[in-house]
Coordinates of C-alpha atoms and ligand atoms in Angstrom, one line a residue:
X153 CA 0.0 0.0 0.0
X154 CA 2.5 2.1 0.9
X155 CA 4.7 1.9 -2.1
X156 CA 1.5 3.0 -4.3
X157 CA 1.4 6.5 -2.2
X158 CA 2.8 9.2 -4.4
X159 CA 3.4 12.5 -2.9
X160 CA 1.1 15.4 -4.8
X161 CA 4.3 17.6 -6.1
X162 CA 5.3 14.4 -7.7
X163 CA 2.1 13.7 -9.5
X164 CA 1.8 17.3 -10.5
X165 CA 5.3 17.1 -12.1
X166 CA 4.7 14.1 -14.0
X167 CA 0.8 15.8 -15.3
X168 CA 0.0 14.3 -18.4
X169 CA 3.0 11.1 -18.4
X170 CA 0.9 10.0 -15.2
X171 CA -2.4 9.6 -16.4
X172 CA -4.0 5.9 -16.4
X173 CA -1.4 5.6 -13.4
X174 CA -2.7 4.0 -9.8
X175 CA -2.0 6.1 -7.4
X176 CA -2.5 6.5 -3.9
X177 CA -2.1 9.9 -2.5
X178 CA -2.4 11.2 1.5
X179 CA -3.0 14.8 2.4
X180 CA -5.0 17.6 3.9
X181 CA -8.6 19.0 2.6
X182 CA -8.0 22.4 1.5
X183 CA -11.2 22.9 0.0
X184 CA -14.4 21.2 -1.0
X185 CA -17.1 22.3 -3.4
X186 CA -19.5 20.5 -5.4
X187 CA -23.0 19.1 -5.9
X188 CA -25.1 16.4 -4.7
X189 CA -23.6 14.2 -7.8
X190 CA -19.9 15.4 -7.9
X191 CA -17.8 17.0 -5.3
X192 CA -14.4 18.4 -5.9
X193 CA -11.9 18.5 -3.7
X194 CA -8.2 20.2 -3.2
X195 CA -5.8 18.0 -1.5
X196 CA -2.5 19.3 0.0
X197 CA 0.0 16.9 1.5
X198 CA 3.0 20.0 2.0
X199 CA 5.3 18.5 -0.7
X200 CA 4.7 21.5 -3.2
X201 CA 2.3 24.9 -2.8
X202 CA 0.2 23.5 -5.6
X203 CA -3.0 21.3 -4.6
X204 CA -4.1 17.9 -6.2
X205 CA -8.0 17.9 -7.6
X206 CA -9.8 14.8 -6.4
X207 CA -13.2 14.6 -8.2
X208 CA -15.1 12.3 -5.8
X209 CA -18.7 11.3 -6.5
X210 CA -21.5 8.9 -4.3
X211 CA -21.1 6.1 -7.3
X212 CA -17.4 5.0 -6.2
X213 CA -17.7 6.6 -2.7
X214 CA -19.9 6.1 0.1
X215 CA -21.8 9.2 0.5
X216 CA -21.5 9.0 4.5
X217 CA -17.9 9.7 4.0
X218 CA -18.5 12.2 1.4
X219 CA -20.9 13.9 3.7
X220 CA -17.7 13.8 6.5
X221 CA -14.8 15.3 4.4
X222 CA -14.6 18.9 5.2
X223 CA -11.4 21.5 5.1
X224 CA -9.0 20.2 7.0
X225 CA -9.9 16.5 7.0
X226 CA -7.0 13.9 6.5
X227 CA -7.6 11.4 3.8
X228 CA -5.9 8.9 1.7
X229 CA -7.0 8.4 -1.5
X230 CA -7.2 5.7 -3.8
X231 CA -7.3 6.3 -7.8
X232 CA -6.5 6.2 -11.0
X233 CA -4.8 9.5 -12.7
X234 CA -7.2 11.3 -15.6
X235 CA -6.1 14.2 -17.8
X236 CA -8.3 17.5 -16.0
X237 CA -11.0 19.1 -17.8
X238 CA -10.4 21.8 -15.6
X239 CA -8.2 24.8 -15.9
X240 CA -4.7 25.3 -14.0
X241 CA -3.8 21.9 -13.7
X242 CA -2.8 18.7 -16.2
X243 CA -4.1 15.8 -13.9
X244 CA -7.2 15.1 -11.3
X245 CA -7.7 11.9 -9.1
X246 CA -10.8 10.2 -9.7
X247 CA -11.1 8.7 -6.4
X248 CA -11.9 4.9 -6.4
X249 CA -12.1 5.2 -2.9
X250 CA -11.3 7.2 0.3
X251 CA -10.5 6.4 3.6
X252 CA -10.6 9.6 6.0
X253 CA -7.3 9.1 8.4
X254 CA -9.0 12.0 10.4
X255 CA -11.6 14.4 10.2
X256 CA -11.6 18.7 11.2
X257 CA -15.1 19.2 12.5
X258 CA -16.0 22.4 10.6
X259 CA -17.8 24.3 13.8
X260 CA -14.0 23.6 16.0
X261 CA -11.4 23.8 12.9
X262 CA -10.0 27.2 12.9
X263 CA -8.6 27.3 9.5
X264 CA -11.3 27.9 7.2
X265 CA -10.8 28.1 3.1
X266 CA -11.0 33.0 3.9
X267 CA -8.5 35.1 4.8
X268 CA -6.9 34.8 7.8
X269 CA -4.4 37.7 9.2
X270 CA -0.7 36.8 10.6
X271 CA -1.7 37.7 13.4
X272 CA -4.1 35.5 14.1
X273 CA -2.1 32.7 12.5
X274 CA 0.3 33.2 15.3
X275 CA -1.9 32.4 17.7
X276 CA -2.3 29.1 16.0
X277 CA 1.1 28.5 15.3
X278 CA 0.7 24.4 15.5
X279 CA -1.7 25.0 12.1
X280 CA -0.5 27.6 10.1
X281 CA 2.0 25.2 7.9
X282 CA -1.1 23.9 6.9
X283 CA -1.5 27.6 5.0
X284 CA -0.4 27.8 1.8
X285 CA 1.8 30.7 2.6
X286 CA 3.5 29.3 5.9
X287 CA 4.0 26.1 3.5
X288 CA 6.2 28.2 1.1
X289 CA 7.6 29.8 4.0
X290 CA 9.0 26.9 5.7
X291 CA 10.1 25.0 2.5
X292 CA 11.9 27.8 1.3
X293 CA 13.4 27.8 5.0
X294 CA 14.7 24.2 4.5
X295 CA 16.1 25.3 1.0
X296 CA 18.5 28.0 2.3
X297 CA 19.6 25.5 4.9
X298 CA 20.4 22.9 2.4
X299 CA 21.8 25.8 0.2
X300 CA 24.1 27.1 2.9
X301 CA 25.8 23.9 3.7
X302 CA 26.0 23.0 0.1
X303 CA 27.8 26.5 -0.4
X304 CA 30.1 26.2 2.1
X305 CA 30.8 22.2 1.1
X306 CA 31.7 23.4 -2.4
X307 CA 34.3 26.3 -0.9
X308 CA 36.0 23.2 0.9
X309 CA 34.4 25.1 4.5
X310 CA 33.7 22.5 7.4
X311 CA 31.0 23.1 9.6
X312 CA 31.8 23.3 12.9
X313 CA 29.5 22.6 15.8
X314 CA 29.7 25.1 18.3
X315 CA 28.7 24.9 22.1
X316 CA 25.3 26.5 22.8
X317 CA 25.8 26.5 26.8
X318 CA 29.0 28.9 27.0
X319 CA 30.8 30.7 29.8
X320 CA 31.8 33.4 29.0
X321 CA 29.7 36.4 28.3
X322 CA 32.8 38.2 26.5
X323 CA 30.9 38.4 23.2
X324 CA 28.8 41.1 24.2
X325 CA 26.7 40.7 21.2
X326 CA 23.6 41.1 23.6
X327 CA 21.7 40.1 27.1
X328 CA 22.1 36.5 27.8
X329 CA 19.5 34.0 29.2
X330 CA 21.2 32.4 32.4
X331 CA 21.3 28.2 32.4
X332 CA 21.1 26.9 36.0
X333 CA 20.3 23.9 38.0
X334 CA 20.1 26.1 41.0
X335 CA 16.8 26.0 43.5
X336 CA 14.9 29.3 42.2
X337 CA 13.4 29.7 45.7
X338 CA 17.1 29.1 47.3
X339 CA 19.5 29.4 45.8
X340 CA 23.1 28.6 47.5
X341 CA 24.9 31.7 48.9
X342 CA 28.5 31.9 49.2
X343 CA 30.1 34.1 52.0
X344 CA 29.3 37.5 51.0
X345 CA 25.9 36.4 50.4
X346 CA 25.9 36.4 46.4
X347 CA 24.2 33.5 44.9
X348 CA 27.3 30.6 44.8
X349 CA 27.8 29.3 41.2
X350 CA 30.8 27.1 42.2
X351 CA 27.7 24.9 43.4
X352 CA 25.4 24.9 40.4
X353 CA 25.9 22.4 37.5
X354 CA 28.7 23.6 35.5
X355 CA 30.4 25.1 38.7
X356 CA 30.0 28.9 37.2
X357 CA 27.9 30.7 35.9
X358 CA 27.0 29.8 32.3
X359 CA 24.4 31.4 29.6
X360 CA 22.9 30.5 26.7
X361 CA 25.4 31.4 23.6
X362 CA 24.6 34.9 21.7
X363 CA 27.0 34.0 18.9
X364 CA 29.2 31.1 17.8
X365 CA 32.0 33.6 16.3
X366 CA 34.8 33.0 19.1
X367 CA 35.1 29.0 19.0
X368 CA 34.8 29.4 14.5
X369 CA 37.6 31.9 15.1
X370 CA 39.3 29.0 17.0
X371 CA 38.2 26.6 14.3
X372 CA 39.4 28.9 11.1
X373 CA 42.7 29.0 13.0
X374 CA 43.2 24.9 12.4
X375 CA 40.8 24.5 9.4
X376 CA 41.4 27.4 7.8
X377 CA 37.9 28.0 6.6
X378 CA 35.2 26.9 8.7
X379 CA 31.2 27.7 10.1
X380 CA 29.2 27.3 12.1
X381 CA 25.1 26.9 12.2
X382 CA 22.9 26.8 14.7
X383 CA 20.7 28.8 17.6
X384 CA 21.8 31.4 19.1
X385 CA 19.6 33.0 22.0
X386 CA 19.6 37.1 23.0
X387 CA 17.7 38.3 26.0
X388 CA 16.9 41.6 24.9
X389 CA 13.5 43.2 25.0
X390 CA 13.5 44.6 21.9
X391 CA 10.2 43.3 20.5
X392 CA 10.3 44.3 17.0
X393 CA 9.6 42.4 13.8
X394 CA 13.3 42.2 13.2
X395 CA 14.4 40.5 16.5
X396 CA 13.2 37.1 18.0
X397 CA 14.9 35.9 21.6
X398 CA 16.1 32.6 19.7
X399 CA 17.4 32.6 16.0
X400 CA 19.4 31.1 14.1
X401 CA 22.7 32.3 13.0
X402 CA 25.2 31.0 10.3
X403 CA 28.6 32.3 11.1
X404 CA 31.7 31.7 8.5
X405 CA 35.3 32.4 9.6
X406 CA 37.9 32.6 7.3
X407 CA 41.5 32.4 7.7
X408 CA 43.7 34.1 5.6
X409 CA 40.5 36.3 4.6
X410 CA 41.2 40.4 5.2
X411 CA 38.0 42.7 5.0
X412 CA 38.3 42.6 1.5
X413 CA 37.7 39.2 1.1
X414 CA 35.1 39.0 3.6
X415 CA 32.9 41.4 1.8
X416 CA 33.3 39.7 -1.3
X417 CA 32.6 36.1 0.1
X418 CA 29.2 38.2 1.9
X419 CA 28.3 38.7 -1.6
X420 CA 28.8 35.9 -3.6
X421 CA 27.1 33.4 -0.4
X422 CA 24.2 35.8 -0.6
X423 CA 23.6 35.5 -4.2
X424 CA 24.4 32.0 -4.0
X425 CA 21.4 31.7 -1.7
X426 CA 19.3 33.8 -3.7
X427 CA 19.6 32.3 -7.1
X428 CA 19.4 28.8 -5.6
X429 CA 16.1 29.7 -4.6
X430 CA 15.1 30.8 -7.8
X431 CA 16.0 27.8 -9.5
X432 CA 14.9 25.2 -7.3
X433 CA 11.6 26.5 -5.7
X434 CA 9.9 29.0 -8.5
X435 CA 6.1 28.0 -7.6
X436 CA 6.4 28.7 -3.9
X437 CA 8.0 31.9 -5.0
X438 CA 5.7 32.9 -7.8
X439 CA 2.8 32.1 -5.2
X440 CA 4.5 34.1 -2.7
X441 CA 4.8 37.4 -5.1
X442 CA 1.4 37.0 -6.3
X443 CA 0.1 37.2 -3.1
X444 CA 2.2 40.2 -2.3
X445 CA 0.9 41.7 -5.5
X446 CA -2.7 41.4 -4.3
X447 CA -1.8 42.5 -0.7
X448 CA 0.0 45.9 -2.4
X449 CA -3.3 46.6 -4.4
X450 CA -5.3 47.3 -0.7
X451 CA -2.3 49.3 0.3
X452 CA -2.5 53.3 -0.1
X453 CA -0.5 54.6 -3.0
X454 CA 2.4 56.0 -1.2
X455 CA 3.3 52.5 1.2
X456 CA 3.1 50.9 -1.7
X457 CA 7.1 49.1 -2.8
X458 CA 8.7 49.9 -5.5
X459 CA 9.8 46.1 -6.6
X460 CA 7.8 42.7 -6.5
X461 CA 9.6 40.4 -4.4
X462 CA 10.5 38.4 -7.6
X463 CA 12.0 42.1 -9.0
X464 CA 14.0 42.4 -5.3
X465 CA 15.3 39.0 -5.2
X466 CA 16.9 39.5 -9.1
X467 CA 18.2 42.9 -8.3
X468 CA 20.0 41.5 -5.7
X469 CA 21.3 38.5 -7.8
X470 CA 21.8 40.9 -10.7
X471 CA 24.1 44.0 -8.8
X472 CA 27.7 44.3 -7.3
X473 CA 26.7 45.2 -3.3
X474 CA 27.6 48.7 -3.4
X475 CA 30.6 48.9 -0.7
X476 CA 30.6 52.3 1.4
X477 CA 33.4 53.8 4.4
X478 CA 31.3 54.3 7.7
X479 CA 32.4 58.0 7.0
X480 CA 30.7 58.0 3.6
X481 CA 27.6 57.0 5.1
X482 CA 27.3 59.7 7.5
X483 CA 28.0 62.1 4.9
X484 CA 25.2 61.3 2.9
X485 CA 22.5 60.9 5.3
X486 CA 23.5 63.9 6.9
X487 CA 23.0 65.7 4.0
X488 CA 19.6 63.8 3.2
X489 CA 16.4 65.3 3.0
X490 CA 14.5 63.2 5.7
X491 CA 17.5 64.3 8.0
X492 CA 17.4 67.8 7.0
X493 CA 13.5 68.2 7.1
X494 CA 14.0 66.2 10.5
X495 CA 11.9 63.2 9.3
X496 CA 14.5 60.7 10.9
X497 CA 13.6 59.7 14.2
X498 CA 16.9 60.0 15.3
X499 CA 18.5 62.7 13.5
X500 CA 22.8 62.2 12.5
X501 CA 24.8 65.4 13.1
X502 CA 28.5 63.5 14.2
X503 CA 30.6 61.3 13.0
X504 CA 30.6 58.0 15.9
X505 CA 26.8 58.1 16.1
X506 CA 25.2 54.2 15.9
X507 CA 23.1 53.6 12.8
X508 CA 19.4 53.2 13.5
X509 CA 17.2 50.8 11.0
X510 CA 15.7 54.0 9.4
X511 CA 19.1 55.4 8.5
X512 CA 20.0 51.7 7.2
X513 CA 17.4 51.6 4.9
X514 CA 17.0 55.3 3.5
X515 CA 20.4 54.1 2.2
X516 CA 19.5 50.9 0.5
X517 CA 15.7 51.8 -0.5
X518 CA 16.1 55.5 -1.3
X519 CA 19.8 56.5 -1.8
X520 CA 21.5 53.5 -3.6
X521 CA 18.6 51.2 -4.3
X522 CA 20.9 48.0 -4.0
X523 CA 22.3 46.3 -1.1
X524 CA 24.5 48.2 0.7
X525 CA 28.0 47.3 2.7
X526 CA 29.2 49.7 5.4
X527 CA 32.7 49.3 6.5
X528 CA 35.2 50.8 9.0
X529 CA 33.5 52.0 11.3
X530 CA 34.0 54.0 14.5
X531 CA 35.7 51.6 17.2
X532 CA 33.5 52.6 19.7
X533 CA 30.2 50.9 18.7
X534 CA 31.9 48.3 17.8
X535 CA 33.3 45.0 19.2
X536 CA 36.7 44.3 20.7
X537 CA 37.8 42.0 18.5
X538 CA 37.8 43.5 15.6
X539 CA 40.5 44.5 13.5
X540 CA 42.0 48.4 14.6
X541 CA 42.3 50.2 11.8
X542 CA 45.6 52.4 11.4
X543 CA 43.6 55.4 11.9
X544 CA 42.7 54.7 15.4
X545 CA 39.4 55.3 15.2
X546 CA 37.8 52.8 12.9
X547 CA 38.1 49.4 13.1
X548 CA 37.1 46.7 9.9
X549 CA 34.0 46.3 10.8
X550 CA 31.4 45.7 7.6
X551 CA 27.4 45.6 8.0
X552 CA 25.1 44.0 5.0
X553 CA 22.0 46.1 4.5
X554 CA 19.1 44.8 2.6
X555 CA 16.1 46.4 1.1
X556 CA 12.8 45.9 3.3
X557 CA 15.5 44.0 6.3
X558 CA 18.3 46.6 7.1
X559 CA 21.1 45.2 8.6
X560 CA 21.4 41.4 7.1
X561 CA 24.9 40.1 7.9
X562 CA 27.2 41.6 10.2
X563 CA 31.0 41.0 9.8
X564 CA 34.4 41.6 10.7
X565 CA 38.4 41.3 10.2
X566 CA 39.3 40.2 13.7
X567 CA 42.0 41.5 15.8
X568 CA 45.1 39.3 15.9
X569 CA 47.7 41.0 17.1
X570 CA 48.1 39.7 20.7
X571 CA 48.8 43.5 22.2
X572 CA 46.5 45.0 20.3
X573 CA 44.2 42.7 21.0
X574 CA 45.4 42.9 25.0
X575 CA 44.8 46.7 24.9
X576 CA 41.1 46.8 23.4
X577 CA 40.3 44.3 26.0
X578 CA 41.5 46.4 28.8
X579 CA 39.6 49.4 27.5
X580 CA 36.3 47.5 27.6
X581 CA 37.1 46.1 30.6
X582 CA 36.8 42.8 29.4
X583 CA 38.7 40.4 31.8
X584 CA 41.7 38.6 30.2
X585 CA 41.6 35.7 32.4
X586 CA 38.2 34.5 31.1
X587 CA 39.4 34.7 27.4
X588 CA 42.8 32.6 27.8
X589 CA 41.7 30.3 25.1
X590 CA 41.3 32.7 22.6
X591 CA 43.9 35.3 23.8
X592 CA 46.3 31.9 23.4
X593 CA 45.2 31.6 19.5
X594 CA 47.3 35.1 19.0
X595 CA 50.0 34.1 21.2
X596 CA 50.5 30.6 19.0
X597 CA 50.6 30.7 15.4
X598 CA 48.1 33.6 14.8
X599 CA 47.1 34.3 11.3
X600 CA 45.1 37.1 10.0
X601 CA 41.6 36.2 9.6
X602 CA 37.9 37.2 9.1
X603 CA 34.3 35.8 9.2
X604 CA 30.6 37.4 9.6
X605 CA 27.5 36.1 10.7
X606 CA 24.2 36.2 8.9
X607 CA 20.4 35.6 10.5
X608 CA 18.2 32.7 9.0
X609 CA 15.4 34.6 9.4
X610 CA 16.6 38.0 7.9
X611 CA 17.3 36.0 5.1
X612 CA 14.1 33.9 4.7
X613 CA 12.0 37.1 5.6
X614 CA 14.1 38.9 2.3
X615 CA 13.5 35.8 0.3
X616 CA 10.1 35.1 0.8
X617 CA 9.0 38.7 1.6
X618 CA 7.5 38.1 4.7
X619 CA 7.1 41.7 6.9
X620 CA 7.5 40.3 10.6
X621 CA 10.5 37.2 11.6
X622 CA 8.0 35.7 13.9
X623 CA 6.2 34.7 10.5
X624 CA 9.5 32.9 8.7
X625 CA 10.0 30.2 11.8
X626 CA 7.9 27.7 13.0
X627 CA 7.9 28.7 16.7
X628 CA 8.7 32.2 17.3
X629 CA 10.6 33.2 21.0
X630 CA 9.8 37.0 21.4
X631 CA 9.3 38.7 25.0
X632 CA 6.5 37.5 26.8
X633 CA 5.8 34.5 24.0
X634 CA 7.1 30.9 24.3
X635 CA 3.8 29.0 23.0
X636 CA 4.2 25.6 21.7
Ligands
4AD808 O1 25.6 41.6 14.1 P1 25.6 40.4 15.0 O2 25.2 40.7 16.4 O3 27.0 39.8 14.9 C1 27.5 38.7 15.6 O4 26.9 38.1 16.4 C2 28.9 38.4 15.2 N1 29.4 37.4 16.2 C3 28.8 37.7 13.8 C4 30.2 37.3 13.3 O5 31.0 38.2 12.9 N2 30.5 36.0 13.3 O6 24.5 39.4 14.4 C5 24.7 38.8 13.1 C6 23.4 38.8 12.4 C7 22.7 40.1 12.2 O7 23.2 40.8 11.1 C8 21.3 39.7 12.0 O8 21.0 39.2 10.7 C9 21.2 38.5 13.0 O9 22.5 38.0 13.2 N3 20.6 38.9 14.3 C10 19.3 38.6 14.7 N4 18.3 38.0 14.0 C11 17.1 37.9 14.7 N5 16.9 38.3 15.9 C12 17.9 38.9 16.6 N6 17.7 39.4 17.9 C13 19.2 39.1 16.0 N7 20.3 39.7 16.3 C14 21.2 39.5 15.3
MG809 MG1 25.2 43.6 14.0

């Protein structure tokens, strides 16, 4: 029985070579319509945005379980493929017969065949794959994960597996969530009455990693070019529809790369990713713009965008990243017009101030209308480990700006001169004795070396289109949400 079960994208993809096949095929009840004689009925099993048409009528099937297939129902069903008479699609199922592997009571189920807001699809979030958009969503999801590990496999890049418990909080990327086995209520004190980590499970205090950057950096410096690719957790209670408290984060490290180099690899993995979803997953795409396209025609004139998704994603494949100082930056969005008619929220008037998303964006969407890279930028918003620049002031810092995202990837060549390294430390006050390990990478052997780290979810909101990150992964971790 099994064996005879095709999935639906398969049968759609074969269209008029399968017909006269036996199939059986298993999936969920989009929609049912019909008469008393014939019903028609669009089956989805996930495998492709498209739906199968099974005609069904009380002749081959029992009308009781006609009578109990409604949206949402699971059913398998049994059939012989027939060229369509209908339009949009090459093959129907004439059901012989169908079993129903479970049914959606229409008064409970609340996904019905209407319009349903992202809002309130959140609130279901256990359902809404079962959407045709969230189904694109998340298989275009699972294609930039296959096509980021197939990228980095073809550059002769391992992927490295870094620790998600860590302790040391040197990154400073962001707040961190504590992990303890410590008794809430009571916890253990130590002598000056501070709660006693040298009792609790790891025997100090230990978080949940903001970045895997410092251990690749240790990686690169062995395997020369490395990443790593997994979740990556910040405590911070910005509840925007850019930031999520868990995320996933993809974070190259190069050796032997200077800024330069990282830039250009930023680039070419970017497109990479891009193009790899236009030639592998075009319906889920196409169904993605067109229903963008609608959306736009309800929108007022002026928030209208420019571009189609299908017209962003090719611009981006399409253009060299337009690569921009810090410095540069400043100077023209101090001389733009929403800064000089005081439109920006938070207006620039000196050089050191920190980038805000609208500033980010006025420079991709209105100034250069292409992705943007900033580089060098002022040392003191910046990490300590990257790369001083012989100015003093900068350091080789580089930000990927995206239309509709902002900030995409950010990057850096990393510090490895030991003293220098030493001194930033000491201004930041960030202890040396914590950072031995990697202090002892520049002390043995160092090499120059770079790397960046890019979100999953920026990137599937940019190639899907999707306005919010809670709406491009399954289970969204924001402030105050951890459902499911
Ligand atoms: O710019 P960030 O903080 O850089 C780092 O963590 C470095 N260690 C990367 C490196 O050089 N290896 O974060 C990198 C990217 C951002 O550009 C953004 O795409 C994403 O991670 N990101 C978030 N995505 C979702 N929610 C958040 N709260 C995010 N914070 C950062
Ligand atoms: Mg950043």
């Amino acid at each position: 029985m099994q064996n005879l079960r095709w999935k639906i994208k398969q049968v759609l993809e074969e269209g008029e070579a399968a017909v006269g096949k036996s199939v059986v095929v298993k999936g969920w009840v989009r929609t049912k319509r019909g008469s008393k004689n014939v019903n028609f009925i669009a089956l989805n099993d996930g495998s492709t945005v498209r739906n199968l048409q099974v005609v069904a009528n009380p002749e081959q099937v029992d009308e009781d379980i006609l009578r109990r297939i409604s949206t949402g129902a699971c059913l398998a069903v049994t059939g012989t493929l027939a060229a369509s008479q209908g339009q949009g699609q090459a093959v129907e199922l004439p059901a012989e017969s169908i079993d129903i592997l479970g049914e959606a009571d229409p008064e409970e189920y609340p996904l019905q065949p209407k319009k349903h807001s992202f809002e309130f699809l959140r609130e279901i979030a256990h359902l809404r794959p079962r959407t045709a958009t969230f189904g694109a969503v998340f298989r275009l999801r699972h294609a930039m994960t296959f096509a980021i590990h197939q990228f980095f496999h073809k550059r002769g890049f391992f992927n490295l597996h870094s620790p998600l418990i860590t302790g040391s909080d040197a990154e400073g990327a962001g707040e961190m969530f504590r992990v303890t086995t410590l008794d809430a209520k009571k916890p253990l004190l130590n002598e000056e009455g501070e709660i006693d980590y040298s009792q609790d499970f790891f025997g100090k205090e230990t978080s949940l990693t903001v970045s895997g950057q410092l251990e690749a950096e240790l990686g690169a410096l062995a395997l020369s070019d490395v990443y790593t690719f997994g979740p990556t957790f910040r405590a911070e209670n910005s509840n925007t529809s850019r930031h999520l408290a868990e995320f996933w984060m993809v974070e190259p490290e190069m050796a032997f790369y200077d800024l330069d180099d990282n830039m250009q690899l930023a680039q070419e993995f970017v497109q990479y990713l891009v193009r790899f979803a236009l030639d592998n997953y075009a319906d889920d795409l196409e169904f993605l713009n067109q229903r963008q396209l609608d959306e736009e025609k309800n929108k007022k004139k002026e928030e209208r965008s420019d571009m189609s998704l299908l017209e962003r994603l090719q611009l981006v494949v399409d253009n060299d990243f337009e690569r921009i100082t810090y410095t540069e930056a400043i100077d023209i969005l101090r001389n733009s017009k929403p800064n000089k008619k005081k439109k920006f929220q938070f207006l620039i008037d000196t050089w050191g101030a920190d980038l805000q998303s609208e500033h980010e964006r006025f420079l991709v969407e209105k100034h250069f209308k292409k992705p943007v890279i900033l580089y060098n930028y002022p040392k003191q918003i910046k990490a300590f480990y990257m790369r001083q620049n012989e100015d003093n002031q900068t350091v080789a810092a580089m930000d990927v700006l995206f239309p509709g995202i902002g900030e995409i990837i950010g990057g850096s060549q990393r510090e490895e001169r030991l003293d220098k390294l030493q001194q930033r430390m000491a201004e930041m006050d960030i202890p040396e004795k914590e950072m031995w390990w990697y202090l002892e990478t520049r002390k043995f052997g160092t090499a120059p070396h770079s790397g960046f780290g890019i979100g999953l979810e920026r990137l599937v909101m940019f190639i899907t289109g999707m306005q919010n990150i809670r709406d491009v992964i399954p289970f969204p971790r924001t402030p105050q949400n951890a459902e499911f």
